[in-house]
Backbone as a printed PyTorch tensor [residue, N CA C, xyz], in Angstrom:
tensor([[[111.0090, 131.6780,  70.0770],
         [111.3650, 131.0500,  71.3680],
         [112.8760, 130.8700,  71.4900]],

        [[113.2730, 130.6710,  72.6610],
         [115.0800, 130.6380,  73.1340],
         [114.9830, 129.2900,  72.1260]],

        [[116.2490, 129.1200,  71.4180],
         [117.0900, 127.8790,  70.7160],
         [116.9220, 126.6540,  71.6610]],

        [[117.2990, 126.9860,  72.5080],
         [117.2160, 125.2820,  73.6640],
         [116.2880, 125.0020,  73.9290]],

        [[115.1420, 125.6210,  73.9020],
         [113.5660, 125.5320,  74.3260],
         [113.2800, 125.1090,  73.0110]],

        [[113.4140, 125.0080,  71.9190],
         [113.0440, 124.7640,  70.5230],
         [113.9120, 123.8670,  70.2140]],

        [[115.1110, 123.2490,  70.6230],
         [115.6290, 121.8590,  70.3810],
         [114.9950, 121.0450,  71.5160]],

        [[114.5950, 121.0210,  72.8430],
         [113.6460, 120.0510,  73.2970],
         [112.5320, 120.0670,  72.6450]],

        [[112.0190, 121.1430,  71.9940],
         [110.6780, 120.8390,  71.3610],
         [110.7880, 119.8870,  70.2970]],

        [[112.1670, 120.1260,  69.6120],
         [112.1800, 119.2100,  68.1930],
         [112.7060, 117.8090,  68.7620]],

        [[113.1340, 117.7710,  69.4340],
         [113.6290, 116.1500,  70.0010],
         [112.2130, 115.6830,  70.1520]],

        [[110.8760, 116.1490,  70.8970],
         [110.0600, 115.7190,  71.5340],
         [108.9110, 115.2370,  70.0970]],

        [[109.1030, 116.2850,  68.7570],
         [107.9930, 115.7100,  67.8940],
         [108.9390, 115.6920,  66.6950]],

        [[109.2590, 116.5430,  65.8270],
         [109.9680, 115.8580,  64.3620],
         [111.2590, 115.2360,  64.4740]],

        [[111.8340, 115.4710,  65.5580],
         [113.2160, 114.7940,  65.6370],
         [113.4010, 113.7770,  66.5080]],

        [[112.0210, 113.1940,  66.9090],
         [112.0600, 112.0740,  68.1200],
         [112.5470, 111.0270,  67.5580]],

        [[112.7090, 110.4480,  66.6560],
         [113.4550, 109.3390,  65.7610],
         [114.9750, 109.7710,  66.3270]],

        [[115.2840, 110.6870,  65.2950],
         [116.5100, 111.2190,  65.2790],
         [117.2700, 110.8270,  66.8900]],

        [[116.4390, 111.4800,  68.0210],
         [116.7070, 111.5240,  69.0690],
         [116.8860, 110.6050,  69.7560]],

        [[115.9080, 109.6670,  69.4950],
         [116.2050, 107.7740,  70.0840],
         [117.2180, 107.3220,  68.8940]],

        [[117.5520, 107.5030,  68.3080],
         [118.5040, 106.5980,  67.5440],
         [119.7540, 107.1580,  68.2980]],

        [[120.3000, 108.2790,  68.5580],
         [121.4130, 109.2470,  69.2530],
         [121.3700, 108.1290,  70.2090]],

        [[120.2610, 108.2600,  71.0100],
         [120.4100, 107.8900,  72.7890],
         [120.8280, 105.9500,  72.7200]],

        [[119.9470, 105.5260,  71.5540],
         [120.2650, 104.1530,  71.6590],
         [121.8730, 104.2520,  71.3800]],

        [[122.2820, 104.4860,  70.4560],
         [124.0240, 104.6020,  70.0130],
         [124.5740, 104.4670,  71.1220]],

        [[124.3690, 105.7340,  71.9030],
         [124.9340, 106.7630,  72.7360],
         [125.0160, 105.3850,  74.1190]],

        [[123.8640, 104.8780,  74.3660],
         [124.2980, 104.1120,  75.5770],
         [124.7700, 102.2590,  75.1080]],

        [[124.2710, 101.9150,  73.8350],
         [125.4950, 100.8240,  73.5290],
         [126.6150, 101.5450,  73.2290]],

        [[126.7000, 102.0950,  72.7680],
         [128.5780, 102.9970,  73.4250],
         [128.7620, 102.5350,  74.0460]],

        [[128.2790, 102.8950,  75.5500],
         [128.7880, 103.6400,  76.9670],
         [128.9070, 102.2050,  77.6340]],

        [[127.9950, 101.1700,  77.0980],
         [127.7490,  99.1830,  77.5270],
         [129.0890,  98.9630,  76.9060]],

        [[129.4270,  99.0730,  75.2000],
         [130.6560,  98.3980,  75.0700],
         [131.9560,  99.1120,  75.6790]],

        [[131.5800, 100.1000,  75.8760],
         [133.4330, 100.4000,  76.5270],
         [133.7270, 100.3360,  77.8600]],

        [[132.4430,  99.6030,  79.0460],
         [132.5590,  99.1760,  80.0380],
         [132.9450,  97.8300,  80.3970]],

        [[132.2800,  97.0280,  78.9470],
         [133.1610,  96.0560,  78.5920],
         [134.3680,  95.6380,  78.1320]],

        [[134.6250,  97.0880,  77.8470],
         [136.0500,  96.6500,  77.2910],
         [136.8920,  97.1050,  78.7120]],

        [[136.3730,  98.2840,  79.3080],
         [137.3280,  98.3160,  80.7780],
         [137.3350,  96.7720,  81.0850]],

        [[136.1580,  96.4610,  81.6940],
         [136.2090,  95.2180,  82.5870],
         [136.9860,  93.9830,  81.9450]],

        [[137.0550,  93.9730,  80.6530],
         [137.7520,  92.6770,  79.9780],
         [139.3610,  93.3210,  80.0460]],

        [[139.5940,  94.8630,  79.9200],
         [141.0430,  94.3570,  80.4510],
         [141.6050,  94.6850,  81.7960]],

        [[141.0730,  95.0130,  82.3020],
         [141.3790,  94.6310,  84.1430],
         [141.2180,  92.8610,  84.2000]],

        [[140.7210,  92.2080,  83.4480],
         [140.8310,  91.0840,  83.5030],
         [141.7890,  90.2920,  83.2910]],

        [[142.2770,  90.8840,  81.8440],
         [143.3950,  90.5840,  80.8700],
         [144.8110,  90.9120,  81.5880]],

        [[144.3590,  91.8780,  82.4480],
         [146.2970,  92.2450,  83.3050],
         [146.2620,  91.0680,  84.3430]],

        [[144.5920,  91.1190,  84.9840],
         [145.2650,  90.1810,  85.7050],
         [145.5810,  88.9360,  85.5010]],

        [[144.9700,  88.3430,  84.4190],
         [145.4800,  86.9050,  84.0910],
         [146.8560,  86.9840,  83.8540]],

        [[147.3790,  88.1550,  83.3000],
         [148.7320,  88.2500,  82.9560],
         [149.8080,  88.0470,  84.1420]],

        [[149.4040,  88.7490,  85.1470],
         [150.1280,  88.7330,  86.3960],
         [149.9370,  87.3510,  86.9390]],

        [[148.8900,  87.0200,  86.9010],
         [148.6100,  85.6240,  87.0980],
         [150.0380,  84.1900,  86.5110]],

        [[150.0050,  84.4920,  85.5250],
         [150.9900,  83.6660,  84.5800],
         [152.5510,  83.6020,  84.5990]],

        [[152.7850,  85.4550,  84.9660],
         [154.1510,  85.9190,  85.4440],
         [154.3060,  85.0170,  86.9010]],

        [[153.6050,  84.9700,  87.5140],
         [153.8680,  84.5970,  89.0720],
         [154.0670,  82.7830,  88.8310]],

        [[152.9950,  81.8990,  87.7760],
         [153.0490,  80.6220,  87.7290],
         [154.2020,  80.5910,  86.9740]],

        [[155.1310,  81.4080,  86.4780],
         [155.9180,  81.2950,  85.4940],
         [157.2900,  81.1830,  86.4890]],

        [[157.2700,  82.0440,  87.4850],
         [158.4260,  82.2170,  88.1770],
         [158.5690,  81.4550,  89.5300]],

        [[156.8950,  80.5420,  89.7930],
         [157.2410,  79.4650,  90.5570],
         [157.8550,  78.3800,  89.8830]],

        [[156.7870,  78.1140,  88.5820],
         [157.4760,  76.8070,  87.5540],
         [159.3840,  76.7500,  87.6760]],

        [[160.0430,  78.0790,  87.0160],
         [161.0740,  78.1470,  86.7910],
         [162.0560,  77.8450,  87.9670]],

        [[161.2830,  78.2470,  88.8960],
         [162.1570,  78.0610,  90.6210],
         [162.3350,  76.8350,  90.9220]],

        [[161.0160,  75.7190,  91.0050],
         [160.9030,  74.3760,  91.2500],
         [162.0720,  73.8610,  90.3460]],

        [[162.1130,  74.0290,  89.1000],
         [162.5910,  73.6640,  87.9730],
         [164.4350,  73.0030,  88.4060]],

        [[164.4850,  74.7770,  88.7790],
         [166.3760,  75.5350,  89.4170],
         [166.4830,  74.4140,  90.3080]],

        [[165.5730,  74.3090,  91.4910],
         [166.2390,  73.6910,  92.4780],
         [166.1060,  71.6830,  91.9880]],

        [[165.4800,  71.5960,  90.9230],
         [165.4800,  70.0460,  90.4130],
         [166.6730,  69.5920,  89.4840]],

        [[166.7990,  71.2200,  89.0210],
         [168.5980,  70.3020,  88.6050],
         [169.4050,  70.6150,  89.0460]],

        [[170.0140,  71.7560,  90.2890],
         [170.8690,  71.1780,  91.5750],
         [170.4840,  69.9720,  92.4890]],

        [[169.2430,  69.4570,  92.2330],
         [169.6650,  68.3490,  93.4220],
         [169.3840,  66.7490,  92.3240]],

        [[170.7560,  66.4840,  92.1020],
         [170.8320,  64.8620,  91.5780],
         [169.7680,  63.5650,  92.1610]],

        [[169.5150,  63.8060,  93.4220],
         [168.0710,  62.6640,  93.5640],
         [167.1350,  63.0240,  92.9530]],

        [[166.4510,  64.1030,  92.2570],
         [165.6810,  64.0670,  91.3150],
         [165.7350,  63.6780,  90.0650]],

        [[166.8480,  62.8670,  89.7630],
         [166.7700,  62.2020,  87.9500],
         [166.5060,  60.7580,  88.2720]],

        [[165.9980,  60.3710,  87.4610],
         [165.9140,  59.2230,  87.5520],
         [167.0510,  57.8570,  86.7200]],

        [[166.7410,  56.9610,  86.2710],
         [167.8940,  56.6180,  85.6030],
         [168.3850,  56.7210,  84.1910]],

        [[167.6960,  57.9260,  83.3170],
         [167.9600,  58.0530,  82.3110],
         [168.9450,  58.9400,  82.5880]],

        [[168.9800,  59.4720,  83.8700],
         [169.4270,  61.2240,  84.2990],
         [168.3850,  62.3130,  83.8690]],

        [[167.4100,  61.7470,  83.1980],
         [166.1520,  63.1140,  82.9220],
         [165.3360,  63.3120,  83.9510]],

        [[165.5230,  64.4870,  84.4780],
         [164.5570,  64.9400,  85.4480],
         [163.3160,  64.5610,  85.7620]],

        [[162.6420,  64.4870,  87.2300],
         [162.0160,  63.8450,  87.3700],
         [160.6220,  65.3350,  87.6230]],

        [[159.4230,  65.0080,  87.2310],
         [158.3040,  66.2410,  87.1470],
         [157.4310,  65.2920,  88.0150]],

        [[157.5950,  66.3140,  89.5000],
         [156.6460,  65.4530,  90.3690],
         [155.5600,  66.2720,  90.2340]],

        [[154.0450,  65.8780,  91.0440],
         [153.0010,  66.1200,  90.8670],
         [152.7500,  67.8690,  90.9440]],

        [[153.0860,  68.5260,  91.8590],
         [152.8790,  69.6400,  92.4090],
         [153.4410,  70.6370,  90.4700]],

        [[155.0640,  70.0790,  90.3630],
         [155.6840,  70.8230,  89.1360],
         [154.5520,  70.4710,  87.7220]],

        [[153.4670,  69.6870,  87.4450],
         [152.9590,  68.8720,  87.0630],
         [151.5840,  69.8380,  86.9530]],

        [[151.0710,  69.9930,  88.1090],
         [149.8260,  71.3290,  87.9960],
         [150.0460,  71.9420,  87.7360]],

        [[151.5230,  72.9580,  88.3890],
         [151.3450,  74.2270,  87.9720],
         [151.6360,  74.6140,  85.7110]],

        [[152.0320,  73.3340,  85.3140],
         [152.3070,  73.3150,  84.4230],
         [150.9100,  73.3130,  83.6010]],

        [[150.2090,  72.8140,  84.6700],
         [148.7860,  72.4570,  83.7250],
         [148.2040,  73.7100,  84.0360]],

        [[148.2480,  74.4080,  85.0370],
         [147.5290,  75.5820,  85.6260],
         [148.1060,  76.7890,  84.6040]],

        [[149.4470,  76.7760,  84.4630],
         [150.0480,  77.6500,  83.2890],
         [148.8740,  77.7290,  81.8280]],

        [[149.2140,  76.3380,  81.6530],
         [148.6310,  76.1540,  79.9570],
         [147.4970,  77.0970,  79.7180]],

        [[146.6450,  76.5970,  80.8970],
         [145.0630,  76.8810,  81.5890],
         [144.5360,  78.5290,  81.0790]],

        [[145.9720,  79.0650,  81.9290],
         [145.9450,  80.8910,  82.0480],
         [146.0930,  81.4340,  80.8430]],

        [[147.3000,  80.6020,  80.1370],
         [147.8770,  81.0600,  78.6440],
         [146.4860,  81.1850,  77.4560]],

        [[145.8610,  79.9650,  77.7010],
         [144.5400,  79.7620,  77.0220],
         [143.4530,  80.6500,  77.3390]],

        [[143.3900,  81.0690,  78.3590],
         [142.1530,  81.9840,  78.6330],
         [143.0390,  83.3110,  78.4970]],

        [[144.1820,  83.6050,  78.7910],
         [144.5990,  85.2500,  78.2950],
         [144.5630,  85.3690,  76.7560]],

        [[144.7610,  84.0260,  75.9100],
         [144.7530,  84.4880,  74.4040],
         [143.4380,  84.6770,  73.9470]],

        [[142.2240,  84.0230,  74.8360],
         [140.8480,  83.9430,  73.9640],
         [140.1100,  85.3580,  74.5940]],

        [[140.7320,  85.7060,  75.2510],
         [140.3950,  86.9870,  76.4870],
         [140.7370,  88.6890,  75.3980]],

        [[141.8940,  88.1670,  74.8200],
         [142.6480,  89.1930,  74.1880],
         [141.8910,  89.0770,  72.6540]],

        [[141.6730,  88.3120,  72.8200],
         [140.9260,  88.3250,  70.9960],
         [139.3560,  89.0260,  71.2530]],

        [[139.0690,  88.2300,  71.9180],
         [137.8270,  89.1000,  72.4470],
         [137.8470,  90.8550,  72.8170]],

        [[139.0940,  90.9470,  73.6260],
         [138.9790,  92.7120,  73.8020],
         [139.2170,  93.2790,  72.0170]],

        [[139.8050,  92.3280,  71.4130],
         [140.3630,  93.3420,  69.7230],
         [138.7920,  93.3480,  68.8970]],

        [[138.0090,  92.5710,  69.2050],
         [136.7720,  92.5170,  68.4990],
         [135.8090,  93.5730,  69.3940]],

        [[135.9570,  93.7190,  70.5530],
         [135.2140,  94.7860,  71.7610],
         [135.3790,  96.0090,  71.0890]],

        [[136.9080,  96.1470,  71.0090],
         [137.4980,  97.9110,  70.1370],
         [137.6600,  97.3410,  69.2530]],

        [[136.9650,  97.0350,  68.1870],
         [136.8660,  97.3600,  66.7520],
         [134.3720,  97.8810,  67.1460]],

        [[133.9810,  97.2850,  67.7610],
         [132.8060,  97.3230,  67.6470],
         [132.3250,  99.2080,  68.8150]],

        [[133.0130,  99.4010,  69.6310],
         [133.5520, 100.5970,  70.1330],
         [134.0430, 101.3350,  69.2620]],

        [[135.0220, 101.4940,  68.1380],
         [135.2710, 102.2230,  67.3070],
         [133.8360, 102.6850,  66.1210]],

        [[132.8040, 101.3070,  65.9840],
         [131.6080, 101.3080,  64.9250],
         [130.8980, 102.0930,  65.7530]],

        [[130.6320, 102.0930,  66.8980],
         [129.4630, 102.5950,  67.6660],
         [129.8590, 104.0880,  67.8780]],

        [[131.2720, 104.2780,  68.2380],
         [131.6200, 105.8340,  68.0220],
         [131.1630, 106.5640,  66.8730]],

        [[131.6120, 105.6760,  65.8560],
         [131.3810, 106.5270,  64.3250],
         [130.0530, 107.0090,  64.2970]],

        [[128.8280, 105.5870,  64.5250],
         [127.8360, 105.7270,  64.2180],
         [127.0210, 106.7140,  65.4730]],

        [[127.3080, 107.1600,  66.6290],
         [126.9940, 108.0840,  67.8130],
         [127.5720, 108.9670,  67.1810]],

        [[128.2420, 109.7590,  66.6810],
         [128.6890, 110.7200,  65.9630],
         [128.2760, 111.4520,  64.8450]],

        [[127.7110, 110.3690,  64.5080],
         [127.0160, 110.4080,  62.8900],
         [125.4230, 111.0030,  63.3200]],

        [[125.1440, 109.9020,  64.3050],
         [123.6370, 110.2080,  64.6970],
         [123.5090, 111.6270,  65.4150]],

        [[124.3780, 112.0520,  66.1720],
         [124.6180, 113.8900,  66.6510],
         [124.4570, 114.6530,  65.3310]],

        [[125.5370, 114.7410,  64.5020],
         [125.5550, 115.2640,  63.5110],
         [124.2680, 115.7390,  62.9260]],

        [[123.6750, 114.3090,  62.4910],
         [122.4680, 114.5790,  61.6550],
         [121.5650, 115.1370,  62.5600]],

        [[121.6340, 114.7860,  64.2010],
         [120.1800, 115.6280,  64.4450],
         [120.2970, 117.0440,  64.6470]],

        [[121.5770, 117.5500,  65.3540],
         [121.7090, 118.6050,  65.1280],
         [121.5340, 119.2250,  63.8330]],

        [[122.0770, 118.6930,  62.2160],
         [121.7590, 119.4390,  60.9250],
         [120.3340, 119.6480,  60.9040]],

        [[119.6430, 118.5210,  61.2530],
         [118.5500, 118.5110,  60.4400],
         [117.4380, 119.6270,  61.6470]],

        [[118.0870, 119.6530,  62.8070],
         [117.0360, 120.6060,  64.2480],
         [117.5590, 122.1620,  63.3630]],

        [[118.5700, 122.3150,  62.8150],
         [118.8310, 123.6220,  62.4640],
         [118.0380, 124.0180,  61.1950]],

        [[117.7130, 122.8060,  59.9950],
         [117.0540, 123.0760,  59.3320],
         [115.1810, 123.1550,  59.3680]],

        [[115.0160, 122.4130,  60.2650],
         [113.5610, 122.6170,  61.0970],
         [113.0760, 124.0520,  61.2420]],

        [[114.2720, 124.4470,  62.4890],
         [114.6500, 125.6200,  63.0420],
         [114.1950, 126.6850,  62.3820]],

        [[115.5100, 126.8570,  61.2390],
         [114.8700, 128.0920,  60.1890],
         [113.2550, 127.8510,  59.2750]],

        [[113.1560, 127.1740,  59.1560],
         [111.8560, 126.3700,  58.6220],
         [110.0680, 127.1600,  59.3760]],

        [[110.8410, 126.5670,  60.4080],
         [109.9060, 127.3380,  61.2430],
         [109.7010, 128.3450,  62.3320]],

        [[111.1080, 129.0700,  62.5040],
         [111.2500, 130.3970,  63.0720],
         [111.7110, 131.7290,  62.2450]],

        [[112.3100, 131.0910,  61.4800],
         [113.1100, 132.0410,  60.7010],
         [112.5320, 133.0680,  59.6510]],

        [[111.0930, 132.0780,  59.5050],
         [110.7780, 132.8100,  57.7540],
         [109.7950, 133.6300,  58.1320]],

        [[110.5160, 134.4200,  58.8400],
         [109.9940, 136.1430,  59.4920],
         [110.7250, 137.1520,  58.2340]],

        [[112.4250, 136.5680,  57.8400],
         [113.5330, 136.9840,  57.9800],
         [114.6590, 137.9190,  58.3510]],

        [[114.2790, 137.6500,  59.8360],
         [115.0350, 137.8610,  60.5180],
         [116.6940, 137.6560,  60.4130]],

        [[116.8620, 136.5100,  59.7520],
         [118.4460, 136.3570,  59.3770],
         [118.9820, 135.1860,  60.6640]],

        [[118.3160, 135.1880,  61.4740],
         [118.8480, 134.0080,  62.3830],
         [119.2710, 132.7770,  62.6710]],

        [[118.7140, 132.1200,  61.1090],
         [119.4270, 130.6510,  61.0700],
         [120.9000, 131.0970,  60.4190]],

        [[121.2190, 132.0590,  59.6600],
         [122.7170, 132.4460,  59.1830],
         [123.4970, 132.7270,  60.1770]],

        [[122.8820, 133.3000,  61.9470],
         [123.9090, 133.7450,  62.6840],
         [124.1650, 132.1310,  63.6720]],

        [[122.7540, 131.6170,  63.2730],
         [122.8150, 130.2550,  64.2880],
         [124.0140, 129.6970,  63.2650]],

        [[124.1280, 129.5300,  62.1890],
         [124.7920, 128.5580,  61.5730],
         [126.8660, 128.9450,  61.7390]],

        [[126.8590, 130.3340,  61.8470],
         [128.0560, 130.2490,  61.9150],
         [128.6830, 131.2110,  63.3510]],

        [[127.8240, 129.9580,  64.7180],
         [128.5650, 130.2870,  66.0890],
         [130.1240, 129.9750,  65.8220]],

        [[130.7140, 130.3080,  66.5790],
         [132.1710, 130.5700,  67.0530],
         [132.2630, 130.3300,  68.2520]],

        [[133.7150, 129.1210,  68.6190],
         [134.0950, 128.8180,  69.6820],
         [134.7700, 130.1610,  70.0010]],

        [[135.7870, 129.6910,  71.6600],
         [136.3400, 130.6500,  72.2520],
         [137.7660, 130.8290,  71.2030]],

        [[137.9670, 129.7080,  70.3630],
         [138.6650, 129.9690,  69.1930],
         [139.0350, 130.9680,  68.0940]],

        [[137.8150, 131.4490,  68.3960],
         [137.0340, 132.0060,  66.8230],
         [136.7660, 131.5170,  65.8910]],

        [[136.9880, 129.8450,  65.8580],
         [136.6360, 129.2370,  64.8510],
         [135.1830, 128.7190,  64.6240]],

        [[134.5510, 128.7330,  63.2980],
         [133.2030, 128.2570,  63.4510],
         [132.9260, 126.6800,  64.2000]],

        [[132.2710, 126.4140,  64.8930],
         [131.9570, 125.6060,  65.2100],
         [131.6300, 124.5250,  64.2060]],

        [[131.4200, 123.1630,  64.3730],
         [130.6390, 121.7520,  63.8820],
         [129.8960, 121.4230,  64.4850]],

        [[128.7740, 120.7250,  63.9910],
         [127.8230, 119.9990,  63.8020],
         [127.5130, 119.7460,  65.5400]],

        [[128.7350, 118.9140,  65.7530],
         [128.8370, 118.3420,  67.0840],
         [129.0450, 119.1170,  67.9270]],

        [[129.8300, 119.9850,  67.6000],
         [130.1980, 121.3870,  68.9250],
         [129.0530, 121.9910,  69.0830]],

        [[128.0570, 122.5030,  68.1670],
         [126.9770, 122.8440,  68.1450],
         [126.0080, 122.2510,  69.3880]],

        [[125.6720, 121.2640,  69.0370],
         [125.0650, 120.0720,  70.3680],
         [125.4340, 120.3110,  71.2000]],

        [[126.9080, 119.6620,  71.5780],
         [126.9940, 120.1480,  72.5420],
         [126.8820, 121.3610,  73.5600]],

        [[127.2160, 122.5690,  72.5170],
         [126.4500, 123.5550,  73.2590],
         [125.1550, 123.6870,  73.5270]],

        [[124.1310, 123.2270,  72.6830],
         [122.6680, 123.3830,  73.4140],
         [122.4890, 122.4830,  74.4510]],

        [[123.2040, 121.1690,  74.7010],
         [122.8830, 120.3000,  75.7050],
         [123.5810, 121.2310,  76.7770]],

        [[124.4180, 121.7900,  76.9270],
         [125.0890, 122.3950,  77.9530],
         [124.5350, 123.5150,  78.5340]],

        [[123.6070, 123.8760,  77.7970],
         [122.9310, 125.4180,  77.8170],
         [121.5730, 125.1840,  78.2780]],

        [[120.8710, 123.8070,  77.8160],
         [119.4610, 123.7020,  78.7450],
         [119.8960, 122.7360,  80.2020]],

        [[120.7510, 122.0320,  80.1600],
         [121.3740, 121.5040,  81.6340],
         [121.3630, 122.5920,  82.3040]],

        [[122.0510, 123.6460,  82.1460],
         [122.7300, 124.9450,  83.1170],
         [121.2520, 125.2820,  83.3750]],

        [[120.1700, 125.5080,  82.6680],
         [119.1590, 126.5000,  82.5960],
         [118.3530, 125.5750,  83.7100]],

        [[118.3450, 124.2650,  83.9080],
         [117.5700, 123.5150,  84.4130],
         [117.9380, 123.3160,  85.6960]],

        [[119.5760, 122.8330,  86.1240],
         [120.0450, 122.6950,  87.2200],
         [121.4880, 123.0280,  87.2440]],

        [[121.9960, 124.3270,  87.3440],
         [123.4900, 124.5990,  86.9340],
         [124.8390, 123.8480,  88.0260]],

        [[124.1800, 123.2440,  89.0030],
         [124.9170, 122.6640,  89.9260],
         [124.7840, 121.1190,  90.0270]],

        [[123.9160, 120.6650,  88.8920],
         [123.9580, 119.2770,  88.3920],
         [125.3200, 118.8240,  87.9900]],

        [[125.6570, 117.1340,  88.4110],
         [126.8290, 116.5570,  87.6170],
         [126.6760, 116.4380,  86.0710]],

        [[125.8100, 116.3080,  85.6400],
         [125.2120, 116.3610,  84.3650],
         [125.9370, 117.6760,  83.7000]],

        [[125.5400, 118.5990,  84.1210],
         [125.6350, 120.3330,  83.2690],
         [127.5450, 120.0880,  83.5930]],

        [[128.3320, 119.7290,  84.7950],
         [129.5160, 119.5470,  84.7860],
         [130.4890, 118.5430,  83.3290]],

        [[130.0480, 117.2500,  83.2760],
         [130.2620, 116.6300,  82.5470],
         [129.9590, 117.1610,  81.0050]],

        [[129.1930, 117.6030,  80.3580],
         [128.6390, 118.3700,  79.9030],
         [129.8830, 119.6710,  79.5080]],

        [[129.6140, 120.0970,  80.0070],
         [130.3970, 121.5620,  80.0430],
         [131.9580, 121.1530,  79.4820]],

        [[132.9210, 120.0070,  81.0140],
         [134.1040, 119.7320,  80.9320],
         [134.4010, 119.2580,  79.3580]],

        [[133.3760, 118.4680,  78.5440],
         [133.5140, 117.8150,  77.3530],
         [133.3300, 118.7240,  76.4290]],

        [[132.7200, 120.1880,  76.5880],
         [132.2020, 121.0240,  75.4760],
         [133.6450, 121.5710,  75.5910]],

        [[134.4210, 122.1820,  76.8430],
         [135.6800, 123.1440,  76.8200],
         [136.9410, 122.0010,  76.0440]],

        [[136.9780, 120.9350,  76.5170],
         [137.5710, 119.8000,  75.7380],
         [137.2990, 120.0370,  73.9770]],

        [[136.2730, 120.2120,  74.0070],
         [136.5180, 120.1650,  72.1750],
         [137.2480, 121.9150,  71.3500]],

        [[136.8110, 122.4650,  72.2740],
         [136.4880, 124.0110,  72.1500],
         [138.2210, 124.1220,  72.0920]],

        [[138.8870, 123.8910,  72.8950],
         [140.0570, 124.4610,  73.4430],
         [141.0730, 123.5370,  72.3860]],

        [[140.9850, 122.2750,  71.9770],
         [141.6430, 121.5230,  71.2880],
         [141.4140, 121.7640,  69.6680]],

        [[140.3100, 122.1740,  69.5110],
         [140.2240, 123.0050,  68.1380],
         [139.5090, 121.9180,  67.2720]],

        [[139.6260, 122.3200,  65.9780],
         [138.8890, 121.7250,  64.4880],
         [139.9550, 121.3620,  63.6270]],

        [[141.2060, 120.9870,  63.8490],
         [142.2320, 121.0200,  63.3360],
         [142.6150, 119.6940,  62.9040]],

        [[142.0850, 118.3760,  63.0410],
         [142.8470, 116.9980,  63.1230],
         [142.9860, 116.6970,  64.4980]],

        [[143.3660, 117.4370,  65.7890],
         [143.7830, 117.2680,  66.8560],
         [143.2520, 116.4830,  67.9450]],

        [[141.8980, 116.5890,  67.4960],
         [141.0270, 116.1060,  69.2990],
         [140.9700, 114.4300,  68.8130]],

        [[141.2790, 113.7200,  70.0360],
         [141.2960, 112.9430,  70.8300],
         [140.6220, 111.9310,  71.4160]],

        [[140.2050, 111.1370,  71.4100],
         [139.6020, 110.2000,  72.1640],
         [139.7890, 109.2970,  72.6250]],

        [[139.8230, 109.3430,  73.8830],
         [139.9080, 107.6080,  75.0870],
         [139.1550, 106.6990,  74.8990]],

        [[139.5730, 105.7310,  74.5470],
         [138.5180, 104.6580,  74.3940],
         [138.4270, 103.4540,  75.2100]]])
């Protein structure tokens, strides 16, 4: 049978473990690094937030020691109510941007675990669908798990584990609906690895 027709088959009975452990990874991934967007669109804005209470504080401040009716009789400035909130409103922001920011460093450190371990979980199902594979197509010998094992990008370099996957996910998407966003996304991420190579080089946004 076609390779992609025989990795849905193995996702569906010996590799269905394999396959829910991928997908669970795969979408607490996709939960923590939406959290980590949303916590720092948060984090700028408290920041901007603080810049702005910072540069009213300092203004009120300017115009309290040009004008001498504001000291009282020590000559120490006098902190009326309004200079008084925003001081408290400051503290307020400072406190929630530091507990805000500790929180995003614990978000990407648990985003970095969930990468490893979504990576790990590809890996193995792809090894272990290839060893299935020959297991149970191969021992004709035909020679076909040796040509499956050493595809070649547009590189010429042998492919990994993961490049692998990704090409069969890209190859039963196309076969199913080639004008799906799916088979796009898909594809854009397979030429992304393909084109950047096996070298140390590739990249990830997190």
């Amino acid at each position: 049978p076609d390779k992609n027709q025989a990795f849905d088959e193995y996702k569906e009975t010996e590799g269905k473990q394999l396959a829910l452990e991928l997908k669970e990874n795969a979408n607490e991934l996709r939960s923590k690094r939406q959290q980590q967007k949303e916590l720092a669109v948060h984090i700028n804005a408290t920041k901007k937030e603080i810049d702005v209470l910072k540069m009213d504080l300092d203004a009120r401040r300017d115009a309290h020691a040009h004008d001498s009716k504001d000291g009282d009789a020590t000559g120490e400035p006098v902190v009326d109510e309004e200079e008084f909130a925003l001081v408290r409103t400051l503290k307020g922001k400072k406190t929630a941007y530091r507990e805000a920011f500790e929180n995003l460093k614990m978000i990407k450190s648990e985003v970095e675990y969930l990468n490893k371990m979504t990576e790990q979980a590809r890996a193995r199902l792809i090894l272990e669908f290839d060893q299935w594979y020959k297991a149970v197509y191969d021992d004709d010998g035909m020679g076909g798990g040796e040509a499956a094992d050493n595809q070649e990008n547009p590189d010429g370099e042998v492919m990994d584990d993961a490049e692998k996957f990704d090409r069969l996910e890209v190859a039963r998407v196309m076969s199913e609906d080639p004008e799906s966003l799916a088979y796009h996304k898909a594809a854009k991420n397979v030429f992304r690895k393909a084109t950047v190579g096996a070298k140390g080089k590739t990249k990830r946004i997190n």
